[in-house]
XYZ file of C-alpha atoms in Angstrom:
785
model
C 199.434 -0.717 140.513
C 197.435 -3.856 139.608
C 194.427 -2.603 141.561
C 194.597 0.809 139.828
C 194.643 -0.850 136.365
C 191.714 -3.067 137.318
C 189.683 -0.079 138.539
C 190.488 1.776 135.323
C 187.765 -0.282 133.607
C 184.231 1.107 133.900
C 182.918 -2.447 133.795
C 184.975 -3.394 136.841
C 183.879 -0.218 138.631
C 180.218 -0.947 137.881
C 180.547 -4.518 139.176
C 182.326 -3.238 142.270
C 179.534 -0.694 142.796
C 176.816 -3.367 142.492
C 178.624 -5.629 144.939
C 179.172 -2.663 147.261
C 175.480 -1.722 147.162
C 174.480 -5.327 147.900
C 176.960 -5.598 150.759
C 176.059 -2.184 152.169
C 172.310 -2.891 151.976
C 172.757 -6.309 153.541
C 174.954 -4.924 156.284
C 172.482 -2.118 157.027
C 169.618 -4.616 157.218
C 171.728 -6.936 159.372
C 172.829 -4.060 161.572
C 169.280 -2.804 162.027
C 168.017 -6.301 162.816
C 170.930 -6.951 165.152
C 170.426 -3.680 166.973
C 166.696 -4.271 167.373
C 167.228 -7.869 168.516
C 170.102 -6.874 170.759
C 168.075 -4.035 172.257
C 165.207 -6.426 173.024
C 167.600 -9.008 174.486
C 169.349 -6.325 176.546
C 166.028 -5.210 178.011
C 164.934 -8.783 178.745
C 168.311 -9.689 180.260
C 168.364 -6.503 182.365
C 164.812 -7.197 183.620
C 165.715 -10.805 184.462
C 168.869 -9.828 186.359
C 167.030 -7.030 188.205
C 164.166 -9.389 189.156
C 166.552 -12.007 190.553
C 168.449 -9.362 192.527
C 165.174 -7.987 193.958
C 163.878 -11.468 194.878
C 167.131 -12.467 196.575
C 167.387 -9.165 198.416
C 163.767 -9.454 199.593
C 164.185 -13.074 200.697
C 167.428 -12.308 202.538
C 165.764 -9.307 204.196
C 162.879 -11.536 205.329
C 165.186 -14.197 206.834
C 167.344 -11.619 208.644
C 164.212 -9.783 209.842
C 162.714 -13.077 211.107
C 165.868 -13.867 213.099
C 166.229 -10.321 214.444
C 162.571 -10.256 215.556
C 162.895 -13.669 217.226
C 166.072 -12.547 218.994
C 164.459 -9.256 220.112
C 161.357 -11.096 221.351
C 163.451 -13.436 223.501
C 165.558 -10.522 224.804
C 162.392 -8.700 225.904
C 161.363 -11.818 227.860
C 164.635 -11.801 229.813
C 163.649 -8.768 231.906
C 165.125 -9.390 235.396
C 167.700 -7.989 237.738
C 171.303 -7.985 236.664
C 172.284 -10.465 239.422
C 169.606 -12.971 238.442
C 170.529 -12.517 234.781
C 174.166 -13.362 235.447
C 173.378 -16.315 237.787
C 170.761 -17.932 235.500
C 172.514 -17.191 232.229
C 173.366 -20.826 231.387
C 169.890 -22.041 232.289
C 168.321 -19.325 230.154
C 170.571 -20.275 227.252
C 169.563 -23.958 227.350
C 165.877 -22.963 227.080
C 166.332 -21.124 223.764
C 165.777 -24.136 221.558
C 163.907 -22.070 218.971
C 166.827 -19.672 218.592
C 169.345 -22.504 218.496
C 167.844 -23.663 215.168
C 168.078 -20.157 213.669
C 171.682 -19.279 214.568
C 175.097 -20.921 214.350
C 175.947 -19.608 217.805
C 174.056 -17.968 220.740
C 175.630 -15.827 223.464
C 174.511 -14.062 226.651
C 176.833 -11.167 227.476
C 176.730 -9.089 230.678
C 176.750 -5.286 230.846
C 180.586 -5.208 231.012
C 180.946 -7.181 227.775
C 181.880 -10.626 229.175
C 180.343 -13.797 227.739
C 178.382 -15.542 230.539
C 176.594 -18.252 228.512
C 176.956 -19.807 225.069
C 175.486 -22.324 222.664
C 176.906 -24.678 221.651
C 178.989 -24.981 224.809
C 181.862 -26.474 222.811
C 182.811 -22.971 221.726
C 184.520 -22.450 225.131
C 184.475 -18.647 225.111
C 182.676 -18.080 228.450
C 184.479 -15.303 230.252
C 185.799 -13.785 227.028
C 185.681 -9.965 226.973
C 183.854 -8.762 223.829
C 183.333 -5.156 224.971
C 185.546 -3.952 222.116
C 183.393 -5.665 219.498
C 181.294 -3.337 217.344
C 178.103 -5.339 217.962
C 178.430 -4.915 221.757
C 179.182 -1.180 221.458
C 176.149 -0.819 219.169
C 173.790 -2.713 221.503
C 175.046 -1.009 224.691
C 175.294 2.442 223.134
C 172.161 2.653 220.975
C 170.082 0.233 223.157
C 168.326 -1.116 220.055
C 168.534 -4.447 218.221
C 170.828 -4.487 215.224
C 172.980 -6.483 212.848
C 176.738 -6.020 212.962
C 179.348 -5.622 210.252
C 181.205 -8.886 209.364
C 183.930 -9.831 211.888
C 186.333 -12.629 212.762
C 184.758 -14.776 215.505
C 186.542 -16.502 218.383
C 185.652 -19.831 216.733
C 188.969 -20.378 214.865
C 188.672 -16.883 213.422
C 185.787 -17.808 211.131
C 183.956 -14.863 209.514
C 180.492 -14.166 210.924
C 177.848 -11.492 211.499
C 176.175 -10.930 214.871
C 172.489 -10.130 215.459
C 172.383 -8.401 218.846
C 169.488 -7.375 221.121
C 169.934 -5.475 224.429
C 168.516 -6.926 227.670
C 167.021 -4.585 230.300
C 165.968 -4.980 233.933
C 162.556 -3.934 235.230
C 163.710 -0.307 235.401
C 164.784 -0.377 231.723
C 168.450 -0.293 232.611
C 170.894 -2.113 230.340
C 172.088 -5.347 231.997
C 173.475 -7.269 229.048
C 173.011 -8.479 225.508
C 171.613 -11.527 223.719
C 173.561 -12.249 220.516
C 172.972 -14.673 217.659
C 175.889 -15.360 215.289
C 175.478 -16.388 211.650
C 178.630 -17.946 210.215
C 179.807 -16.842 206.764
C 181.599 -20.175 206.207
C 180.567 -23.802 205.733
C 177.086 -23.635 204.204
C 175.806 -20.584 206.003
C 172.466 -18.841 205.558
C 173.828 -16.299 203.056
C 175.586 -18.986 200.991
C 172.170 -20.435 200.117
C 171.477 -17.294 198.084
C 174.936 -16.922 196.540
C 174.548 -20.383 195.003
C 171.733 -19.178 192.741
C 172.750 -19.133 189.039
C 171.624 -16.761 186.267
C 171.725 -18.721 183.013
C 174.832 -20.928 182.915
C 177.553 -18.548 184.095
C 175.717 -15.723 185.874
C 176.085 -15.493 189.637
C 175.177 -13.476 192.756
C 177.435 -11.597 195.160
C 176.383 -10.210 198.552
C 178.463 -7.264 199.800
C 178.293 -4.926 202.787
C 178.327 -1.174 202.143
C 181.650 -0.993 203.962
C 183.128 -2.997 201.066
C 183.320 -6.532 202.547
C 182.235 -9.513 200.401
C 179.819 -11.681 202.441
C 179.322 -14.258 199.680
C 180.668 -14.589 196.131
C 178.743 -16.917 193.815
C 181.643 -17.009 191.318
C 184.699 -17.648 193.510
C 183.118 -18.710 196.816
C 185.217 -16.134 198.712
C 183.866 -14.598 201.912
C 185.036 -11.864 204.234
C 187.196 -10.341 201.501
C 187.367 -6.660 200.463
C 185.746 -5.703 197.168
C 188.509 -5.931 194.566
C 186.633 -4.613 191.553
C 187.025 -0.946 190.598
C 183.590 -1.037 188.933
C 181.962 2.383 189.525
C 178.502 0.766 190.001
C 179.813 -1.290 192.947
C 181.463 1.814 194.393
C 178.193 3.733 194.059
C 176.298 0.779 195.594
C 178.381 1.269 198.754
C 176.795 4.741 198.946
C 173.231 3.373 198.559
C 172.866 3.197 194.754
C 170.339 0.768 193.217
C 169.906 0.002 189.546
C 170.753 -2.122 186.520
C 173.243 -1.339 183.750
C 175.701 -2.838 181.278
C 179.279 -2.464 182.498
C 182.689 -4.192 182.654
C 183.812 -6.810 185.178
C 187.199 -6.747 186.909
C 188.517 -8.995 184.112
C 187.316 -6.561 181.410
C 184.341 -8.746 180.390
C 181.060 -7.088 179.346
C 178.406 -7.926 181.951
C 174.871 -6.953 182.940
C 174.964 -5.889 186.584
C 171.964 -5.244 188.847
C 172.334 -3.867 192.378
C 169.568 -4.151 195.013
C 169.970 -2.727 198.534
C 168.747 -4.621 201.624
C 166.423 -2.899 204.073
C 167.407 -4.583 207.311
C 171.178 -4.203 206.998
C 173.617 -2.000 205.071
C 174.252 -4.742 202.511
C 173.427 -5.090 198.853
C 172.940 -7.936 196.367
C 174.823 -7.729 193.029
C 173.462 -9.978 190.261
C 175.916 -10.521 187.357
C 175.199 -12.063 183.941
C 177.945 -12.092 181.239
C 176.727 -10.195 178.164
C 178.211 -12.836 175.850
C 175.809 -15.447 177.193
C 172.851 -13.049 177.247
C 173.323 -11.988 173.612
C 174.318 -15.404 172.190
C 171.146 -15.736 169.984
C 171.994 -12.526 168.097
C 175.547 -13.717 167.405
C 174.317 -16.987 165.891
C 171.849 -15.153 163.596
C 174.604 -12.758 162.422
C 176.970 -15.620 161.519
C 174.285 -17.327 159.425
C 173.472 -14.060 157.654
C 177.136 -13.501 156.656
C 177.350 -16.946 155.030
C 174.221 -16.234 152.987
C 175.650 -12.840 151.937
C 178.882 -14.482 150.730
C 176.927 -16.937 148.576
C 174.910 -14.100 146.989
C 178.099 -12.140 146.131
C 179.710 -15.189 144.459
C 176.629 -15.517 142.241
C 176.196 -11.819 141.391
C 179.822 -10.988 140.401
C 180.158 -13.168 137.242
C 176.654 -12.325 136.007
C 177.298 -8.583 136.447
C 180.679 -8.775 134.677
C 179.130 -10.411 131.588
C 176.212 -7.982 131.409
C 178.211 -4.776 131.893
C 180.793 -5.726 129.241
C 178.022 -5.998 126.664
C 176.561 -2.647 127.677
C 179.923 -0.799 127.477
C 181.065 -2.181 124.080
C 179.818 0.900 122.047
C 182.088 3.188 124.084
C 185.184 1.780 122.383
C 183.893 2.774 118.942
C 182.945 6.209 120.296
C 186.467 6.800 121.644
C 188.034 5.931 118.252
C 185.816 8.362 116.305
C 186.400 11.190 118.840
C 190.169 10.759 118.503
C 189.958 10.904 114.667
C 187.820 14.087 114.850
C 190.306 15.730 117.207
C 193.238 14.988 114.839
C 191.268 16.314 111.845
C 191.242 12.928 110.079
C 187.476 12.831 110.396
C 185.384 15.791 109.263
C 181.967 14.184 109.554
C 180.057 14.203 112.872
C 180.536 11.248 115.228
C 178.025 8.410 114.729
C 177.771 5.488 117.230
C 174.759 3.294 118.074
C 174.100 2.262 121.660
C 172.077 3.134 124.697
C 170.402 6.467 125.403
C 173.346 7.714 127.464
C 175.891 6.992 124.702
C 173.652 8.753 122.167
C 173.550 11.806 124.448
C 177.367 11.827 124.685
C 177.635 11.690 120.864
C 175.151 14.539 120.476
C 176.903 16.721 123.063
C 180.350 16.114 121.534
C 179.177 17.111 118.061
C 177.525 20.234 119.499
C 180.703 21.201 121.422
C 182.844 20.870 118.311
C 180.471 23.140 116.360
C 180.517 25.716 119.147
C 184.327 25.652 119.306
C 184.527 26.573 115.655
C 182.192 29.506 116.289
C 184.270 30.636 119.276
C 187.536 30.588 117.372
C 186.002 32.677 114.581
C 184.912 35.390 117.015
C 188.039 35.379 119.209
C 189.808 38.068 117.169
C 186.789 40.369 117.415
C 186.673 39.982 121.214
C 190.388 40.691 121.592
C 190.001 43.951 119.696
C 187.045 44.912 121.856
C 189.034 44.119 125.055
C 191.937 46.334 124.049
C 189.701 49.289 123.235
C 187.861 48.852 126.580
C 191.015 48.741 128.742
C 192.364 51.988 127.308
C 189.725 53.946 129.276
C 190.181 51.998 132.564
C 191.382 54.045 135.633
C 193.887 51.308 136.648
C 196.856 49.778 134.835
C 196.106 46.615 132.811
C 198.802 44.327 131.349
C 198.185 41.307 129.063
C 201.045 38.807 128.761
C 201.677 35.377 127.227
C 202.212 32.153 129.207
C 205.877 33.081 129.749
C 204.979 36.490 131.203
C 206.071 38.570 128.167
C 204.023 41.741 127.706
C 201.671 41.805 124.708
C 199.443 44.746 125.597
C 199.265 47.545 128.215
C 196.827 50.405 128.664
C 197.793 54.110 129.024
C 197.639 54.078 132.855
C 200.368 51.435 133.066
C 202.414 53.382 130.457
C 202.294 56.436 132.768
C 203.393 54.378 135.814
C 206.441 52.902 134.028
C 207.182 55.896 131.755
C 207.330 53.789 128.534
C 204.908 53.279 125.627
C 203.431 49.948 124.420
C 205.941 49.653 121.565
C 208.828 49.816 124.068
C 207.140 47.463 126.591
C 206.108 44.706 124.129
C 208.177 41.544 124.493
C 209.634 42.568 127.872
C 208.676 40.853 131.145
C 206.475 42.623 133.702
C 208.875 41.814 136.524
C 211.724 43.548 134.714
C 210.181 46.764 136.080
C 209.939 45.607 139.730
C 212.357 47.398 142.072
C 215.452 45.295 142.765
C 214.691 44.839 146.494
C 211.239 43.343 145.761
C 211.956 41.409 142.520
C 213.028 37.970 143.831
C 210.099 37.517 146.234
C 207.597 38.856 143.653
C 208.772 36.482 140.885
C 208.731 33.491 143.259
C 205.195 34.243 144.468
C 203.952 34.808 140.878
C 205.352 31.470 139.679
C 203.869 29.519 142.614
C 200.415 31.112 142.160
C 200.288 30.339 138.425
C 201.514 26.776 139.044
C 198.613 26.211 141.449
C 196.248 28.048 139.062
C 195.493 30.616 141.744
C 195.149 34.399 141.506
C 198.472 36.092 142.383
C 198.145 39.080 144.735
C 200.998 41.191 146.105
C 202.226 44.747 146.580
C 205.651 45.961 145.515
C 207.430 48.947 143.914
C 207.486 49.465 140.104
C 209.992 51.712 138.337
C 210.707 52.372 134.658
C 214.173 53.239 133.285
C 213.226 56.857 132.579
C 210.722 57.427 135.460
C 211.312 59.086 138.810
C 211.242 57.340 142.244
C 209.629 53.849 142.551
C 205.825 53.728 142.786
C 204.108 51.392 145.310
C 201.477 49.330 143.445
C 198.880 46.685 144.307
C 199.242 43.910 141.668
C 196.789 41.074 140.879
C 197.437 38.470 138.125
C 195.018 35.810 136.804
C 195.375 33.318 133.962
C 193.522 33.559 130.645
C 192.598 30.007 129.726
C 190.212 27.857 127.740
C 189.207 24.280 128.563
C 192.044 23.106 126.301
C 194.992 25.293 127.379
C 196.305 28.408 129.153
C 196.483 31.331 126.741
C 198.271 33.874 128.915
C 197.771 36.189 131.910
C 195.947 39.422 132.680
C 197.436 41.697 135.345
C 195.774 44.625 137.130
C 198.082 47.302 138.584
C 196.867 49.997 141.015
C 198.948 52.898 142.358
C 198.640 52.794 146.193
C 201.314 55.334 147.161
C 198.790 57.740 148.700
C 196.968 54.924 150.530
C 200.226 53.778 152.140
C 200.887 57.292 153.428
C 197.407 57.332 155.015
C 197.965 53.862 156.487
C 201.266 54.998 158.024
C 199.547 57.956 159.697
C 196.827 55.613 161.035
C 199.436 53.174 162.387
C 201.192 56.001 164.204
C 197.908 57.034 165.836
C 197.108 53.421 166.771
C 200.579 52.984 168.293
C 200.078 56.144 170.363
C 196.677 54.903 171.597
C 198.129 51.457 172.331
C 200.948 52.962 174.430
C 198.411 54.934 176.461
C 196.173 51.888 177.038
C 199.111 49.646 177.948
C 199.987 51.751 181.018
C 196.402 51.994 182.274
C 195.617 50.131 185.511
C 192.149 49.196 184.237
C 191.798 46.326 181.762
C 190.707 47.431 178.265
C 189.826 44.975 175.523
C 188.082 45.311 172.177
C 186.139 42.512 170.470
C 184.152 42.262 167.261
C 180.483 41.283 167.145
C 181.486 37.622 167.054
C 183.321 38.000 170.397
C 186.810 37.628 168.855
C 189.414 39.713 170.743
C 191.020 42.320 168.503
C 192.966 44.169 171.200
C 193.675 43.794 174.927
C 196.091 45.771 177.083
C 198.375 44.232 179.705
C 195.913 44.831 182.552
C 193.153 42.982 180.633
C 195.506 40.027 180.113
C 195.529 39.428 183.884
C 191.747 38.889 183.799
C 191.826 36.736 180.638
C 194.557 34.313 181.735
C 195.204 31.949 178.780
C 198.966 32.307 179.258
C 199.013 35.658 177.469
C 197.819 34.083 174.193
C 194.365 35.631 173.800
C 194.371 37.754 170.634
C 192.126 36.144 168.018
C 190.312 34.049 170.649
C 186.695 34.454 171.722
C 186.400 36.493 174.915
C 183.216 34.637 175.954
C 185.068 31.305 175.721
C 187.926 32.601 177.881
C 185.691 34.330 180.457
C 182.507 33.434 182.291
C 180.661 36.665 183.227
C 177.943 36.557 185.916
C 175.771 39.301 187.350
C 173.092 38.767 190.046
C 173.277 34.936 189.571
C 172.738 35.348 185.801
C 175.289 34.337 183.172
C 175.824 37.233 180.736
C 176.209 35.833 177.232
C 177.578 37.210 174.004
C 174.024 37.903 172.777
C 173.177 39.728 176.041
C 175.910 42.319 175.460
C 174.949 42.757 171.801
C 171.298 43.397 172.758
C 172.149 46.032 175.418
C 173.263 49.593 174.937
C 176.358 51.050 176.576
C 176.918 49.932 180.194
C 178.439 51.946 183.034
C 179.728 50.391 186.304
C 178.013 46.995 186.168
C 179.199 44.830 189.089
C 180.015 41.345 187.752
C 182.053 38.252 188.635
C 184.617 36.977 186.109
C 185.945 33.395 185.995
C 188.672 32.725 183.412
C 189.804 29.428 181.876
C 192.561 29.139 184.517
C 189.952 29.071 187.300
C 190.800 32.572 188.621
C 187.801 34.548 189.933
C 187.607 38.365 189.965
C 184.998 40.795 191.253
C 184.910 43.488 188.566
C 183.317 46.858 187.889
C 182.540 46.493 184.149
C 181.757 49.187 181.581
C 181.023 48.629 177.883
C 180.559 50.875 174.879
C 179.530 50.097 171.284
C 181.655 51.478 168.447
C 179.863 51.790 165.091
C 176.799 50.100 166.583
C 174.589 48.517 163.939
C 177.102 49.268 161.153
C 179.902 47.384 159.445
C 182.984 46.602 161.587
C 181.045 47.156 164.824
C 183.213 46.726 167.926
C 182.556 46.201 171.649
C 184.988 47.897 174.049
C 185.098 46.574 177.643
C 186.717 48.391 180.561
C 187.428 46.103 183.570
C 188.232 47.534 187.015
C 189.216 45.021 189.748
C 186.705 45.434 192.609
C 187.766 42.397 194.666
C 189.237 44.207 197.695
C 186.179 46.439 198.198
C 183.827 43.481 198.049
C 185.976 41.506 200.479
C 185.824 44.386 202.911
C 182.017 44.479 202.602
C 181.835 40.729 203.260
C 184.098 41.090 206.315
C 181.946 43.864 207.777
C 178.783 41.846 207.083
C 180.272 38.801 208.857
C 181.340 40.849 211.878
C 177.828 42.306 212.148
C 176.307 38.832 212.599
C 178.988 36.943 214.616
C 180.482 37.057 218.062
C 184.103 38.202 217.830
C 185.385 35.829 220.550
C 183.657 32.497 219.872
C 182.941 33.026 216.116
C 179.363 31.931 216.833
C 176.320 33.859 215.622
C 175.415 36.869 217.781
C 172.013 37.755 219.253
C 170.962 39.707 216.152
C 171.609 36.804 213.741
C 170.094 34.393 216.277
C 166.814 36.378 216.261
C 166.706 36.287 212.419
C 167.212 32.491 212.439
C 164.522 32.057 215.108
C 162.054 34.119 213.058
C 162.694 31.902 210.024
C 162.250 28.734 212.085
C 158.920 30.043 213.418
C 157.702 30.737 209.867
C 158.647 27.176 208.802
C 157.084 25.462 211.847
C 153.710 24.809 210.174
C 155.376 22.925 207.258
C 157.549 20.582 209.358
C 156.604 17.028 210.342
C 158.564 17.143 213.620
C 158.548 20.078 216.016
C 161.471 22.492 216.280
C 163.050 23.153 219.682
C 164.725 26.194 221.255
C 167.443 25.575 223.859
C 168.910 28.321 226.119
C 172.133 27.557 228.030
C 173.148 29.637 231.081
C 176.573 28.774 232.531
C 176.777 28.174 236.290
C 179.690 29.511 238.389
C 181.330 31.297 235.458
C 182.089 34.478 237.453
C 184.587 32.706 239.792
C 186.505 31.528 236.706
C 186.961 35.151 235.563
C 187.634 36.447 239.080
C 190.100 33.769 240.169
C 191.640 32.630 236.873
C 191.499 35.887 234.941
C 189.591 36.994 231.879
C 191.998 35.220 229.499
C 191.145 31.927 231.190
C 187.447 32.811 230.950
C 187.824 33.520 227.249
C 189.615 30.210 226.726
C 186.800 28.371 228.530
C 184.158 30.116 226.378
C 186.037 29.102 223.206
C 186.189 25.464 224.368
C 182.480 25.509 225.178
C 181.638 27.034 221.770
C 183.520 24.176 220.073
C 181.630 21.672 222.245
C 178.244 23.151 221.262
C 179.090 23.194 217.523
C 180.361 19.599 217.573
C 177.255 18.366 219.416
C 174.603 19.617 216.964
C 173.755 19.054 213.315
C 174.937 21.303 210.493
C 171.358 22.522 210.033
C 171.139 23.668 213.677
C 171.923 27.219 214.826
C 174.346 27.943 217.709
C 174.747 31.520 219.014
C 176.305 33.414 221.891
C 173.598 35.707 223.222
C 175.903 37.614 225.575
C 178.274 36.963 228.466
C 177.864 33.328 229.555
C 174.500 32.778 227.823
C 174.127 30.679 224.647
C 171.198 29.684 222.438
C 170.643 26.682 220.142
C 167.834 26.315 217.564
C 167.039 22.727 216.513
C 164.756 22.767 213.425
C 162.469 19.719 212.935
C 164.287 17.842 215.715
C 161.481 16.627 217.957
C 161.374 17.134 221.708
C 162.623 13.656 222.627
C 165.775 13.903 220.520
C 166.342 17.488 221.622
C 166.130 16.481 225.312
C 168.690 13.698 224.770
C 170.962 16.196 222.997
C 170.571 18.696 225.866
C 171.570 16.047 228.410
C 174.615 15.200 226.318
C 175.602 18.879 226.135
C 175.061 19.312 229.882
C 177.275 16.301 230.596
C 179.907 17.611 228.189
C 179.976 21.032 229.917
C 180.203 19.363 233.327
C 183.156 17.232 232.185
C 185.078 20.139 230.625
C 187.857 21.481 232.865
C 190.894 23.707 232.245
C 194.047 23.594 234.361
C 195.558 26.935 235.393
C 198.396 27.431 237.879
C 197.818 24.036 239.444
C 194.047 24.461 239.791
C 191.237 22.992 237.705
C 188.521 25.381 236.562
C 185.161 24.421 235.069
C 181.489 25.313 234.947
C 178.128 23.566 234.668
C 175.112 24.444 232.551
C 171.497 25.194 233.431
C 169.514 24.451 230.277
C 165.962 25.497 229.505
C 164.187 24.296 226.410
C 160.768 24.487 224.767
C 159.069 23.457 221.541
C 158.213 25.905 218.728
C 154.586 25.622 217.691
C 152.766 26.942 214.616
C 150.782 29.130 217.005
C 153.962 30.953 218.116
C 154.255 34.308 216.411
C 156.892 36.327 218.313
C 160.458 35.149 219.060
C 160.295 36.864 222.438
C 157.480 34.547 223.571
C 159.473 31.418 222.759
C 162.656 32.876 224.307
C 160.714 33.743 227.447
C 159.505 30.123 227.796
C 162.998 28.704 227.322
C 164.427 31.355 229.694
C 161.903 30.271 232.289
C 163.447 26.793 232.020
C 166.935 28.122 232.814
C 165.596 29.909 235.918
C 163.877 26.699 237.065
C 167.085 24.721 236.443
C 169.082 27.144 238.593
C 166.370 27.109 241.266
C 166.527 23.287 241.408
C 170.251 23.277 242.040
C 171.799 24.089 238.626
C 173.508 21.622 236.233
C 170.246 20.239 234.861
C 167.873 20.369 231.891
C 164.314 21.702 232.312
C 161.713 21.396 229.564
C 159.063 24.128 229.678
C 155.811 22.764 228.241
C 153.960 24.864 225.709
C 150.842 26.587 227.065
C 147.514 24.889 226.480
C 145.370 26.655 223.858
C 142.610 28.757 225.341
C 139.154 27.160 224.962
C 136.871 28.798 222.435
C 134.006 30.783 223.928
């Protein structure tokens, strides 16, 4: 209440407005400056964090690369027989003084995974079996140097990573492994980097992509799983690099930069709290607010004094206006003051003169109104503010059956039929109270008239700026219109009953896409829980045809459609294949409508897809058949010129498959073919093509694989076929594979030429004793004449 009284003064409002403008302007300036400064600081901070992360990642890569190269170099110099390697292991270990300075522990491990030499010897793990360790499986399996995932070492379970290099004899056979361990505890190599600080509280964390913390510059933890749910760290485990503002695990705003290492699947995360990075902006903002407060304290009293002097003439003006309104003052209002106050005085005097003119002509206008309404084709009733009739025209007299003399002084609603009277009076009173136009339809009946007459009634107030003078009511006989509407409703109900039993979906929408009608069958396509009337059909349904989304505008721009095959997806996620037809009703005119007919075409399309699949696949193994294989080979030949590595064709002919069928039965043969098909599919990449060409013959296309990798894959497949056996009635049945393979060259034009070369390889494999891989070299190009 006190605040409302204070704001009732124009002076106080003006002062409040001035202060508000000053505060708003100052805040906008401060906000703009803060945003610009903050944006610049954000960019600088992000660049600084990203640079540190890149430098640390590069330095760590260099140190790991240096150690891995040194380890690989020494391993290459240990080429000797396996016996000599095992006998001289301790002597060889003592000679590696250079490596001893680079690693926390050195190990020589034989081909079976047992430690045969160590440094320092105090570790006492000679004879320990490490064949289950991931670093040994990596070195013995891939035969290449590498860096392991973090693990718990045999040295009191301390966390470490192993750099491993395979050792070969003179025939390049694997005889053991040289390993160098880097401890993740007690001042290790990686801890040197995690100790780097960004500002005062920023820090570095080194994490493996598998989610293990190698070093944490904030807590010092190592060999712990990543605890933060930060999406950037989760993405970094998938190879993401970048810098962004995000939240820490404690909910603190931070600037985080992620940089991946090249040598190992690790990444460096540099973290700088945003509060420290943006501290200069905060200090400037605090100082600005103090200055703003001082300015407000100075402006308020000065503004109050000045505005009170400017508004003083308004008091005199208000007094004279009140006297003129009461009739005490007959002379025009006269008040000195500013230009605005003079304008108010002039306008008030002019309004008072005009009011006198209006009152003098009001009687003339009323007479004119009454003469005009007598010729109107609808009933017109004028009433006072209480609703008592003052004037009616002849049309209304005919509806009620009484003349003006009999109607004067009575209330309009006295002639409303008893069943409609209560609701009509209530609606009329509410509309007039809200100063709205009252509209309704009800039955009117006079005391001497026949049956009630249905009328459309509209009432509006007659008012001046000073007061409400009465009401004017328009009455229209709508009896005939209601009869027509009833006939139309009957026809619509008949049409609706017919559409509701149709199997095809039928819906009607206006040009805005709003659904005006939909039968039960259409509701199944629309979904929306059955509540779709009044909703936009193009928001409920996604309509696609030939990989093109059909929009609302597309249907409006096209003429009638007949049997357009489309795919519908509704808001519930249901997908339908539909035969769609559309017609325009009243196209280009008012109340235009679009009528859609939807016929479910899902089963027919599924049958087409099934037949198409069966035409390109082998019914037993589910692999591609010869026809689809030839299409894929043609495509691979056309792409050969654009590929960096050569593509390879592999033909597989099973050895001794006939005895399996003859002795074990065709069911056993089919089971063996299914097992072999699974083996082939599991051995190749998703981009490769595996097909059954007929009987016991299979084909594999390896796009952009390279001959060396393809040959290794063929040997693996051959070994897998050789190892596969099926037991039947106490006997073991199996087959071997004769594999022929050849490269696909840009010069190859016909699939039959490439197949012939690969087929030649299978014949040579069988001729050499079966169960082997033969590579058929490509023919040398003919010399130009």
